[in-house]
Amino acid sequence: MKVQYQPKPPFLLSTFLVIFIIHANQVGIGIHGFQRVIFMVAKQDSWISVLIAGFVTHIVVFVMIKTLQLYRSTDIYGIHHDVYGKWLGKVFNSLYILYCLWVFLIILKNYIEVLQTWVFPTIPVWLFSSSIILLVIYGVTGGVRIIVGVCFFSVALSLWMFTFIGYPLRFADIDQLLPVMESNFVSILKGAHKMTLTIIGFEILYVIYPYMEKKDKLQKYAHIGIAGTTVVYLLLMLVAIVYFSPGQLESTIWPTLSLFKIVRLPIIERTEFVALTFWLLIILPNLMLYLWAAVRGVKRTFGINTKGVLLAFTTCIFVMSLFINTRIKINRFNDFFASVAFYITFCYPLVLYALARLKKKMNVHKENMK
Amino acid sequence: MFFKKKIYSPKGDIPTKNQDPIPETREKMSFEFKNRLQHSTDILENEIGSSGITIFSIDTLIDKTMFHQNIIEPIKDLSFHSIHDVLKHLPVGEIKLSNQMTIVVKSALEGNVIIYLEGETSVLLAKIPSKVERSLSIAENETNVIGPQIAFNESLMTNISLIRNYIKDPDLCVENFIVGSRTNISGAILYMSGIASEQMITTLRQRINEIEIDGILDSSVLLQFIEDNSLSMFPLMSLTERPDRVCDFLLKGKLAVLVEGSSLAIISPHTFMEFFQSLEDSNVNWQIGTFYRLLRLVALFFSVFLTAIYVACITFHYEVIPQTLLLTLSESRARVPFPPIIEALLLEFFLELLREAGARLPTKVGQTMGIVGGIVIGTAAVEAGFTSNILIIIIALAALGSFVTPSYKMGNVIRILRFPIIVLAGFWGFYGIMYGFCFILMHLLRQSSLGSPYLAPFYPPRFADWKDSIIRLPISFTNKRPSHTRPKNDYKYDHDKAKEKKRP
């Protein structure tokens, strides 16, 4: 395979769309219940954890883009090939493909669980997962432009939900934020670590990078996207802390959804029903981007570009989604995933950057020797 | 004239390689001509007294008065030695010489008379077609309150002249084509050269030239051949009967296609949002135009989703309905024996029947449909306990919403779109509605019109074009042509100059 990959001009995307890609891919399923997990560790200082997590994300993304900029136009698959060589590169690429599929399964599974708990307790899992997967296949076969289009609409059409943040604030108790910095720094950091599952998604940059029109402006837009996500998480965290009492928050699995319950409009009661079903549009870009990234990985690494790959992947995910079926299993699955994802999304980019720099230097050195 | 460009290529006049010559004697010519036209009874053969000239024509295709005044009258008392002499005496604008029998027959079918002089290798073709067209009338399918009222008729020449009367610019380009191996209908591609994108013109030309079919009778059929994706339910190019609308689009850098015998012009590229815009929006104040456009969007949402939301709420999510409304709802539904999905589908089906009957019935009978449908069946259905009152209100609202859409084609799509969404709502509630919505969104994202994105200016986002899509800002704000047409010339006028002029 070639290290460089330059898509044809009609497939290039305007660079500012990366705001929507990153934001849409970060916000997904974790936002439903991240407040509780962090609150358990960092108490009323959880919002500091969110800020720290956001800050770290900025650094990681900065490094990621620096890594990509070492090459002219390539994705993580090309970098792996260059850094690790032919065979080891294939192994690492396969691992990354597996990671993408794994995220897909996590998102799908969590969404179905929420749907079953809140809206349709009787509809079986296979019906949900097969219907969602069909929708995702339809989108992914349309190509990268369609996927990014869904990202854009997903962000643009869900902006109305923010207006509902005001409702719980009427019952807010600001004193619950005090005293600030009561928890020690370690537990705040631990809280930030717990944000992993919620804040990941920015690693899609590694795959979408070659499709960007002006690669020098990417840094700016990517950081705007991440800042947007961090602000959303921060707001939701703050609202959850001031609205719920500490004990209540610890026993609420999905605080964000519970916040929706308070919203009462003259024509709609129980807004969470609407919000939850609307969430399909919010998780669609996540599912599509990860599946697309996996299929692209196969194409780049092994040169296979058939619908068969897509079908094989989705069939595997469908079958696996049937087996993870209880709350405890899902929770353990999530926790295990989060611990692995932390290393893949936060630590690995730094390592890769170092390796890529080293490789570049070695190349220069070799040429000098010649 | 531009119509004849293709047929009378100069190659046909080269005498050395004539495969298909004109017969030398009058009898042979007469036989050959009639034979090629299957001895139809409307073939006319006039021998002009002393001159030695014979005129062949198809009686039903030529203008009788012109035939007598301009062809027979000037030459009947003269005698000629050469066919070129005849040419000097004919006061007809469009005369051609030809020595190919195929061309002779073809042009006879286009309203030419063939002037034949025995012994000559070529004949004269004089065009005097009979005009079978109705007079211009008021636009009835796309009505405007404020703005010009005229609509196209079925004559290509008249339609082009209507457009030329609006745009008196040398850059207005008319390109002719002929489509259908049997109907041989002529048509024209119109665009503003210097504004319209070359690439799109080439694409459209290529698509039309590649059509292989025996006959196309209307531009709406031609449209199905040249659309980007014929499997999609959504119209990817638009049809309009209004010359002013065509001109508006031409000035924005779009292409129009007119076909002989059709009163509808095809316009492409066309975006999804433009189907919800009427030219009247730009004829009224910008505030009012904006209001109309927003109103249509709300109507679109209502007509596609309202019935489905009702079904979903009643079937699965009655918690969502406020208590006070729930009371009236359950009261009115108490006597209805069917599940909501059947109730809704039944009533929607009934409404579609009414609409279709209204469209097919003669106008005089059509008025009774309103009474039968609206009053008799509507109230009777409620009283008999077939449906609930509230559903009737909702369905009427949804139907109204679909009729608000200025484009009839898009209105049809919206009405049909309702049915799968109602079914989805009946099975999966809100999730089903959202599922349908996501599918439609992705489907729309995948479409393109003449290669330009269908959902422009929303995706790919061109924020400058938003000023004239869902809303309409004053004309001074919208001096830029829409970018999805990829215009060669971006601006309608120089914005800075205009500002200077405004200053006192």
Coordinates of N, CA, C and O in Angstrom, one line a residue, chain B residues 13-159:
Chain B
D13 N -25.1 18.6 -49.7 CA -25.2 19.2 -51.0 C -24.1 18.8 -52.0 O -24.0 19.2 -53.1
I14 N -23.2 18.0 -51.5 CA -22.1 17.6 -52.3 C -22.6 16.6 -53.4 O -23.1 15.5 -53.0
P15 N -22.6 16.9 -54.7 CA -23.2 16.1 -55.7 C -22.5 14.8 -56.0 O -23.1 13.9 -56.5
T16 N -21.2 14.8 -55.8 CA -20.4 13.6 -56.3 C -20.8 12.3 -55.6 O -20.8 11.3 -56.3
K17 N -21.1 12.3 -54.3 CA -21.4 11.1 -53.6 C -22.9 11.0 -53.3 O -23.2 10.7 -52.1
N18 N -23.7 11.3 -54.2 CA -25.1 11.2 -53.8 C -25.7 9.8 -53.9 O -25.8 9.2 -54.9
Q19 N -26.0 9.2 -52.7 CA -26.5 7.9 -52.6 C -28.0 7.8 -52.8 O -28.6 6.8 -53.0
D20 N -28.6 9.0 -52.6 CA -30.1 9.0 -52.5 C -30.6 10.1 -53.4 O -31.2 11.1 -52.9
P21 N -30.5 10.0 -54.8 CA -30.8 11.1 -55.6 C -32.2 11.4 -55.8 O -33.1 10.5 -55.5
I22 N -32.5 12.6 -56.3 CA -33.9 12.9 -56.6 C -34.2 12.3 -58.0 O -33.4 12.4 -58.9
P23 N -35.3 11.5 -58.1 CA -35.6 10.9 -59.4 C -35.7 12.0 -60.6 O -36.1 13.1 -60.3
E24 N -35.5 11.5 -61.8 CA -35.3 12.5 -62.9 C -36.7 12.8 -63.5 O -36.9 14.0 -64.0
T25 N -37.6 11.9 -63.6 CA -38.9 12.2 -64.2 C -39.9 12.5 -63.1 O -39.8 12.0 -62.0
R26 N -41.0 13.1 -63.6 CA -42.0 13.5 -62.6 C -42.8 12.3 -62.1 O -43.1 12.2 -60.9
E27 N -43.0 11.3 -62.9 CA -43.7 10.1 -62.5 C -42.9 9.3 -61.4 O -43.4 8.9 -60.4
K28 N -41.6 9.2 -61.7 CA -40.8 8.5 -60.8 C -40.7 9.2 -59.4 O -40.8 8.6 -58.4
M29 N -40.6 10.5 -59.5 CA -40.6 11.4 -58.3 C -41.9 11.2 -57.5 O -41.8 11.0 -56.3
S30 N -43.0 11.3 -58.2 CA -44.3 11.1 -57.6 C -44.4 9.8 -56.9 O -44.8 9.7 -55.7
F31 N -43.9 8.7 -57.6 CA -44.0 7.4 -57.0 C -43.2 7.3 -55.8 O -43.6 6.8 -54.7
E32 N -41.9 7.8 -55.9 CA -40.9 7.6 -54.9 C -41.4 8.4 -53.6 O -41.3 7.8 -52.5
F33 N -41.9 9.6 -53.8 CA -42.4 10.4 -52.7 C -43.5 9.7 -52.0 O -43.5 9.6 -50.7
K34 N -44.5 9.3 -52.8 CA -45.7 8.6 -52.1 C -45.3 7.3 -51.5 O -45.8 7.0 -50.4
N35 N -44.4 6.6 -52.1 CA -44.0 5.3 -51.6 C -43.3 5.5 -50.2 O -43.6 4.7 -49.3
R36 N -42.5 6.5 -50.1 CA -41.8 6.7 -48.8 C -42.7 7.1 -47.7 O -42.4 7.0 -46.6
L37 N -43.8 7.8 -48.1 CA -44.8 8.2 -47.1 C -46.0 7.3 -47.0 O -47.0 7.6 -46.6
Q38 N -45.7 6.0 -47.5 CA -46.7 5.0 -47.3 C -48.1 5.3 -48.0 O -49.1 4.9 -47.5
H39 N -48.0 6.0 -49.1 CA -49.2 6.4 -49.9 C -50.3 6.9 -49.1 O -51.5 6.6 -49.2
S40 N -50.0 7.8 -48.1 CA -51.0 8.4 -47.3 C -51.9 9.2 -48.1 O -51.5 9.8 -49.1
T41 N -53.1 9.4 -47.7 CA -54.1 10.1 -48.5 C -53.9 11.6 -48.4 O -54.5 12.3 -49.2
D42 N -53.2 12.1 -47.5 CA -53.1 13.5 -47.4 C -51.8 14.1 -48.1 O -51.4 15.2 -47.9
I43 N -51.3 13.3 -49.0 CA -50.2 13.8 -49.9 C -50.8 14.6 -51.0 O -51.8 14.2 -51.7
L44 N -50.2 15.7 -51.2 CA -50.8 16.6 -52.3 C -49.8 16.8 -53.4 O -48.6 16.9 -53.2
E45 N -50.2 16.7 -54.6 CA -49.3 16.8 -55.8 C -50.0 17.8 -56.7 O -51.0 17.5 -57.3
N46 N -49.4 19.0 -56.8 CA -49.9 20.0 -57.7 C -49.0 20.2 -58.9 O -47.9 20.6 -58.7
E47 N -49.6 20.1 -60.1 CA -48.8 20.4 -61.3 C -49.2 21.8 -61.7 O -50.3 22.1 -61.9
I48 N -48.2 22.7 -61.8 CA -48.5 24.1 -62.0 C -48.4 24.3 -63.5 O -47.3 24.2 -64.2
G49 N -49.6 24.6 -64.1 CA -49.8 24.7 -65.5 C -48.7 24.6 -66.5 O -48.1 23.5 -66.7
S50 N -48.2 25.8 -67.0 CA -47.3 25.8 -68.1 C -45.8 25.7 -67.6 O -44.9 25.4 -68.4
S51 N -45.6 25.9 -66.3 CA -44.2 26.1 -65.9 C -43.4 24.9 -65.8 O -42.2 24.9 -65.7
G52 N -44.1 23.7 -65.8 CA -43.4 22.5 -65.7 C -43.0 22.1 -64.3 O -42.1 21.2 -64.1
I53 N -43.5 22.8 -63.4 CA -43.2 22.6 -62.0 C -44.2 21.7 -61.3 O -45.4 21.9 -61.6
T54 N -43.8 20.8 -60.5 CA -44.7 20.1 -59.7 C -44.4 20.4 -58.2 O -43.3 20.4 -57.8
I55 N -45.5 20.5 -57.4 CA -45.3 20.8 -56.0 C -45.8 19.6 -55.2 O -47.0 19.2 -55.4
F56 N -45.0 19.0 -54.4 CA -45.4 17.9 -53.5 C -45.5 18.5 -52.1 O -44.6 19.3 -51.7
S57 N -46.5 18.0 -51.4 CA -46.5 18.4 -49.9 C -47.4 17.5 -49.2 O -48.2 16.7 -49.8
I58 N -47.4 17.6 -47.9 CA -48.4 16.9 -47.1 C -49.4 18.0 -46.7 O -49.2 18.9 -46.0
D59 N -50.6 17.7 -47.2 CA -51.7 18.7 -47.1 C -52.0 19.1 -45.7 O -52.2 20.3 -45.4
T60 N -51.9 18.2 -44.7 CA -52.3 18.5 -43.4 C -51.3 19.3 -42.6 O -51.5 19.8 -41.5
L61 N -50.1 19.5 -43.2 CA -49.0 20.1 -42.4 C -48.7 21.5 -42.9 O -47.8 22.2 -42.4
I62 N -49.3 22.0 -44.0 CA -48.9 23.3 -44.6 C -50.0 24.3 -44.4 O -51.2 23.9 -44.3
D63 N -49.6 25.5 -44.5 CA -50.5 26.6 -44.3 C -51.1 26.9 -45.7 O -50.4 27.3 -46.7
K64 N -52.5 26.7 -45.8 CA -53.1 26.8 -47.1 C -53.0 28.2 -47.8 O -52.7 28.3 -49.0
T65 N -53.3 29.2 -47.0 CA -53.2 30.6 -47.6 C -51.9 30.9 -48.1 O -51.7 31.5 -49.2
M66 N -50.9 30.6 -47.3 CA -49.5 30.9 -47.7 C -49.2 30.1 -49.0 O -48.5 30.5 -49.9
F67 N -49.7 28.8 -49.0 CA -49.4 28.0 -50.1 C -49.9 28.6 -51.4 O -49.2 28.7 -52.4
H68 N -51.1 29.2 -51.4 CA -51.7 29.8 -52.6 C -51.0 31.1 -52.9 O -50.6 31.4 -54.0
Q69 N -50.9 31.9 -51.8 CA -50.4 33.3 -52.1 C -48.9 33.3 -52.4 O -48.5 34.0 -53.3
N70 N -48.1 32.6 -51.7 CA -46.7 32.8 -51.8 C -46.0 31.8 -52.6 O -44.8 31.9 -53.0
I71 N -46.7 30.7 -52.9 CA -46.0 29.7 -53.7 C -46.6 29.6 -55.1 O -46.0 29.7 -56.2
I72 N -47.9 29.3 -55.2 CA -48.5 29.0 -56.5 C -48.7 30.3 -57.3 O -48.3 30.4 -58.4
E73 N -49.2 31.4 -56.6 CA -49.5 32.6 -57.3 C -48.3 33.2 -58.0 O -48.4 33.5 -59.2
P74 N -47.1 33.3 -57.4 CA -46.0 34.0 -58.1 C -45.4 33.2 -59.3 O -44.8 33.7 -60.2
I75 N -45.6 31.9 -59.3 CA -44.9 31.1 -60.3 C -45.9 30.5 -61.3 O -45.4 29.9 -62.3
K76 N -47.1 30.7 -61.2 CA -48.0 29.9 -62.0 C -48.0 30.3 -63.5 O -48.2 29.4 -64.3
D77 N -47.7 31.5 -63.8 CA -47.7 32.0 -65.2 C -46.4 32.0 -65.8 O -46.2 32.4 -67.0
L78 N -45.4 31.6 -65.1 CA -44.0 31.7 -65.7 C -43.5 30.3 -66.1 O -44.1 29.3 -65.8
S79 N -42.5 30.3 -66.8 CA -41.8 29.0 -67.2 C -40.4 29.1 -66.8 O -39.8 30.2 -66.9
F80 N -39.8 28.0 -66.4 CA -38.5 28.0 -65.9 C -37.6 27.0 -66.5 O -38.0 26.0 -67.0
H81 N -36.3 27.4 -66.6 CA -35.3 26.4 -67.1 C -34.5 25.8 -66.0 O -34.0 24.7 -66.1
S82 N -34.4 26.5 -65.0 CA -33.5 26.0 -63.9 C -34.3 26.2 -62.6 O -35.1 27.2 -62.4
I83 N -34.0 25.4 -61.6 CA -34.6 25.5 -60.3 C -34.2 26.7 -59.6 O -34.9 27.3 -58.8
H84 N -33.0 27.2 -59.9 CA -32.5 28.5 -59.3 C -33.4 29.7 -59.7 O -33.5 30.7 -59.0
D85 N -34.0 29.6 -60.9 CA -34.8 30.7 -61.3 C -36.1 30.8 -60.5 O -36.6 31.9 -60.2
V86 N -36.5 29.6 -60.1 CA -37.8 29.6 -59.3 C -37.5 30.3 -57.9 O -38.4 31.0 -57.5
L87 N -36.3 30.1 -57.4 CA -35.9 30.6 -56.1 C -36.2 32.1 -56.1 O -36.6 32.7 -55.1
K88 N -35.9 32.8 -57.2 CA -35.9 34.3 -57.3 C -37.4 34.8 -57.1 O -37.6 35.9 -56.7
H89 N -38.3 33.9 -57.5 CA -39.7 34.4 -57.5 C -40.5 34.1 -56.3 O -41.7 34.4 -56.2
L90 N -39.9 33.3 -55.4 CA -40.7 32.9 -54.2 C -40.5 33.8 -53.0 O -39.4 34.0 -52.6
P91 N -41.6 34.4 -52.6 CA -41.5 35.3 -51.4 C -41.7 34.6 -50.1 O -42.5 35.0 -49.2
V92 N -40.9 33.5 -49.9 CA -41.0 32.8 -48.7 C -39.6 32.9 -48.0 O -38.6 32.8 -48.6
G93 N -39.6 33.1 -46.7 CA -38.4 33.3 -45.9 C -37.5 32.1 -45.9 O -36.3 32.3 -46.1
E94 N -38.0 31.0 -45.7 CA -37.2 29.8 -45.4 C -37.2 28.9 -46.6 O -38.1 28.0 -46.7
I95 N -36.2 29.0 -47.4 CA -36.1 28.1 -48.6 C -34.8 27.5 -48.6 O -33.7 28.1 -48.4
K96 N -34.8 26.2 -48.9 CA -33.5 25.4 -49.0 C -33.5 24.6 -50.3 O -34.5 24.3 -50.8
L97 N -32.3 24.3 -50.7 CA -32.1 23.4 -51.8 C -31.7 22.1 -51.3 O -30.9 22.0 -50.3
S98 N -32.1 21.0 -51.9 CA -31.7 19.7 -51.5 C -31.7 18.7 -52.6 O -32.5 18.8 -53.5
N99 N -30.7 17.8 -52.6 CA -30.8 16.8 -53.6 C -30.8 15.4 -53.0 O -30.5 14.4 -53.6
Q100 N -31.2 15.3 -51.7 CA -31.3 14.0 -51.0 C -32.8 13.7 -50.8 O -33.5 14.5 -50.2
M101 N -33.2 12.5 -51.2 CA -34.6 12.1 -51.1 C -35.0 12.0 -49.6 O -36.1 12.4 -49.2
T102 N -34.1 11.5 -48.8 CA -34.4 11.3 -47.4 C -34.7 12.7 -46.7 O -35.7 12.8 -46.0
I103 N -33.9 13.6 -47.1 CA -34.1 15.0 -46.5 C -35.4 15.6 -47.0 O -36.1 16.2 -46.3
V104 N -35.7 15.3 -48.3 CA -36.9 15.8 -48.9 C -38.1 15.3 -48.1 O -39.0 16.0 -47.7
V105 N -38.1 14.0 -47.8 CA -39.2 13.4 -47.1 C -39.3 13.9 -45.7 O -40.4 14.3 -45.2
K106 N -38.2 14.0 -45.1 CA -38.1 14.5 -43.7 C -38.7 15.9 -43.6 O -39.5 16.2 -42.7
S107 N -38.3 16.7 -44.6 CA -38.7 18.1 -44.5 C -40.2 18.3 -44.8 O -40.9 19.2 -44.4
A108 N -40.7 17.4 -45.7 CA -42.1 17.4 -46.0 C -42.9 17.2 -44.7 O -44.0 17.7 -44.5
L109 N -42.3 16.3 -43.8 CA -43.0 16.1 -42.5 C -42.9 17.2 -41.6 O -43.6 17.3 -40.5
E110 N -42.1 18.2 -41.9 CA -41.9 19.4 -41.0 C -42.7 20.6 -41.6 O -42.4 21.7 -41.1
G111 N -43.5 20.3 -42.6 CA -44.3 21.5 -43.1 C -43.6 22.2 -44.3 O -43.9 23.3 -44.5
N112 N -42.7 21.5 -45.0 CA -42.2 22.1 -46.2 C -43.0 21.7 -47.4 O -43.5 20.6 -47.5
V113 N -43.0 22.5 -48.5 CA -43.5 22.1 -49.7 C -42.3 21.8 -50.6 O -41.3 22.5 -50.5
I114 N -42.4 20.8 -51.5 CA -41.2 20.4 -52.3 C -41.5 20.9 -53.7 O -42.5 20.5 -54.3
I115 N -40.7 21.8 -54.2 CA -40.9 22.3 -55.6 C -40.0 21.6 -56.5 O -38.7 21.7 -56.4
Y116 N -40.6 20.9 -57.4 CA -39.8 20.0 -58.2 C -39.9 20.4 -59.7 O -40.9 20.7 -60.2
L117 N -38.7 20.5 -60.4 CA -38.6 20.8 -61.8 C -38.0 19.6 -62.5 O -36.9 19.2 -62.1
E118 N -38.7 19.1 -63.5 CA -38.3 17.9 -64.1 C -36.9 18.1 -64.7 O -36.6 19.1 -65.3
G119 N -36.0 17.1 -64.5 CA -34.7 17.2 -65.1 C -33.7 17.8 -64.1 O -32.5 17.7 -64.4
E120 N -34.1 18.4 -63.1 CA -33.1 19.0 -62.1 C -32.7 17.9 -61.1 O -33.5 17.0 -60.7
T121 N -31.5 18.1 -60.6 CA -31.0 17.1 -59.6 C -31.4 17.5 -58.2 O -31.3 16.8 -57.2
S122 N -31.8 18.8 -58.0 CA -32.2 19.2 -56.7 C -33.5 19.8 -56.7 O -34.0 20.3 -57.8
V123 N -34.1 19.9 -55.5 CA -35.5 20.5 -55.4 C -35.4 21.6 -54.4 O -34.5 21.7 -53.6
L124 N -36.5 22.4 -54.5 CA -36.6 23.5 -53.5 C -37.5 23.1 -52.4 O -38.5 22.4 -52.6
L125 N -37.1 23.4 -51.2 CA -37.9 23.1 -50.0 C -38.3 24.5 -49.4 O -37.5 25.2 -48.9
A126 N -39.6 24.8 -49.4 CA -40.1 26.0 -48.9 C -40.9 25.7 -47.6 O -41.8 25.0 -47.7
K127 N -40.5 26.4 -46.5 CA -41.2 26.1 -45.3 C -42.4 27.0 -45.0 O -42.3 28.2 -44.9
I128 N -43.6 26.4 -45.1 CA -44.8 27.1 -44.8 C -45.7 26.2 -43.8 O -46.8 25.8 -44.2
P129 N -45.2 26.0 -42.6 CA -46.0 25.1 -41.7 C -47.3 25.7 -41.3 O -47.4 26.9 -41.1
S130 N -48.3 24.8 -41.1 CA -49.5 25.3 -40.5 C -49.3 25.4 -39.1 O -48.6 24.7 -38.4
K131 N -49.9 26.5 -38.5 CA -49.7 26.7 -37.0 C -50.9 26.1 -36.3 O -52.0 26.6 -36.3
V132 N -50.6 25.0 -35.6 CA -51.6 24.4 -34.7 C -51.2 24.7 -33.3 O -50.4 24.0 -32.7
E133 N -51.7 25.7 -32.8 CA -51.4 26.0 -31.4 C -52.6 26.8 -30.8 O -53.3 27.6 -31.5
R134 N -52.7 26.7 -29.4 CA -53.7 27.5 -28.8 C -53.1 28.8 -28.4 O -51.9 29.0 -28.4
S135 N -54.0 29.7 -28.2 CA -53.5 31.1 -27.8 C -52.9 31.0 -26.4 O -53.2 30.1 -25.6
L136 N -52.1 32.0 -26.1 CA -51.5 32.0 -24.7 C -52.6 32.3 -23.7 O -53.5 33.0 -23.9
S137 N -52.4 31.6 -22.5 CA -53.4 31.8 -21.5 C -52.8 32.0 -20.2 O -51.6 32.0 -20.0
I138 N -53.6 32.2 -19.1 CA -53.2 32.4 -17.8 C -52.6 31.1 -17.2 O -53.1 30.1 -17.4
A139 N -51.5 31.3 -16.4 CA -51.0 30.1 -15.7 C -52.0 29.6 -14.7 O -52.4 30.3 -13.9
E140 N -52.3 28.3 -14.9 CA -53.4 27.8 -14.0 C -52.8 26.8 -12.9 O -53.5 26.6 -11.9
N141 N -51.7 26.2 -13.2 CA -51.2 25.3 -12.2 C -50.2 26.0 -11.2 O -50.1 25.6 -10.1
E142 N -49.6 27.1 -11.6 CA -48.7 27.8 -10.7 C -49.2 29.2 -10.7 O -48.7 30.1 -11.4
T143 N -50.3 29.5 -9.9 CA -50.9 30.8 -10.0 C -50.1 31.8 -9.0 O -49.6 31.4 -8.0
N144 N -50.1 33.0 -9.5 CA -49.5 34.1 -8.7 C -50.6 35.1 -8.5 O -51.4 35.3 -9.4
V145 N -50.5 35.8 -7.4 CA -51.4 36.9 -7.2 C -50.8 38.2 -7.8 O -51.3 38.9 -8.5
I146 N -49.5 38.4 -7.3 CA -48.7 39.5 -7.8 C -47.7 39.0 -8.8 O -46.9 38.1 -8.5
G147 N -47.7 39.6 -10.0 CA -46.7 39.1 -11.0 C -47.4 38.8 -12.3 O -48.6 38.8 -12.4
P148 N -46.6 38.5 -13.3 CA -47.2 38.3 -14.6 C -48.0 37.0 -14.6 O -47.7 36.1 -13.9
Q149 N -49.0 37.0 -15.5 CA -49.9 35.8 -15.4 C -49.8 34.9 -16.6 O -50.4 33.8 -16.6
I150 N -48.9 35.2 -17.5 CA -48.9 34.4 -18.8 C -48.2 33.1 -18.5 O -47.3 32.9 -17.7
A151 N -48.7 32.1 -19.3 CA -48.1 30.7 -19.3 C -47.6 30.3 -20.6 O -48.1 30.9 -21.6
F152 N -46.8 29.3 -20.7 CA -46.3 28.8 -22.0 C -47.5 28.1 -22.7 O -48.5 27.7 -22.0
N153 N -47.4 28.0 -24.0 CA -48.4 27.1 -24.7 C -47.6 26.0 -25.3 O -46.4 25.8 -24.9
E154 N -48.1 25.2 -26.3 CA -47.4 24.0 -26.7 C -46.5 24.2 -27.9 O -45.9 23.3 -28.4
S155 N -46.3 25.5 -28.3 CA -45.5 25.7 -29.5 C -44.1 26.2 -29.0 O -43.9 27.1 -28.2
L156 N -43.1 25.5 -29.5 CA -41.7 25.8 -29.1 C -41.3 27.2 -29.4 O -40.7 27.9 -28.6
M157 N -41.7 27.6 -30.7 CA -41.3 28.9 -31.1 C -41.9 30.0 -30.3 O -41.2 31.0 -29.9
T158 N -43.2 29.9 -30.0 CA -43.9 30.9 -29.1 C -43.2 30.9 -27.7 O -43.0 32.0 -27.2
N159 N -42.9 29.7 -27.2 CA -42.3 29.7 -25.9 C -40.9 30.4 -25.8 O -40.6 31.1 -24.9

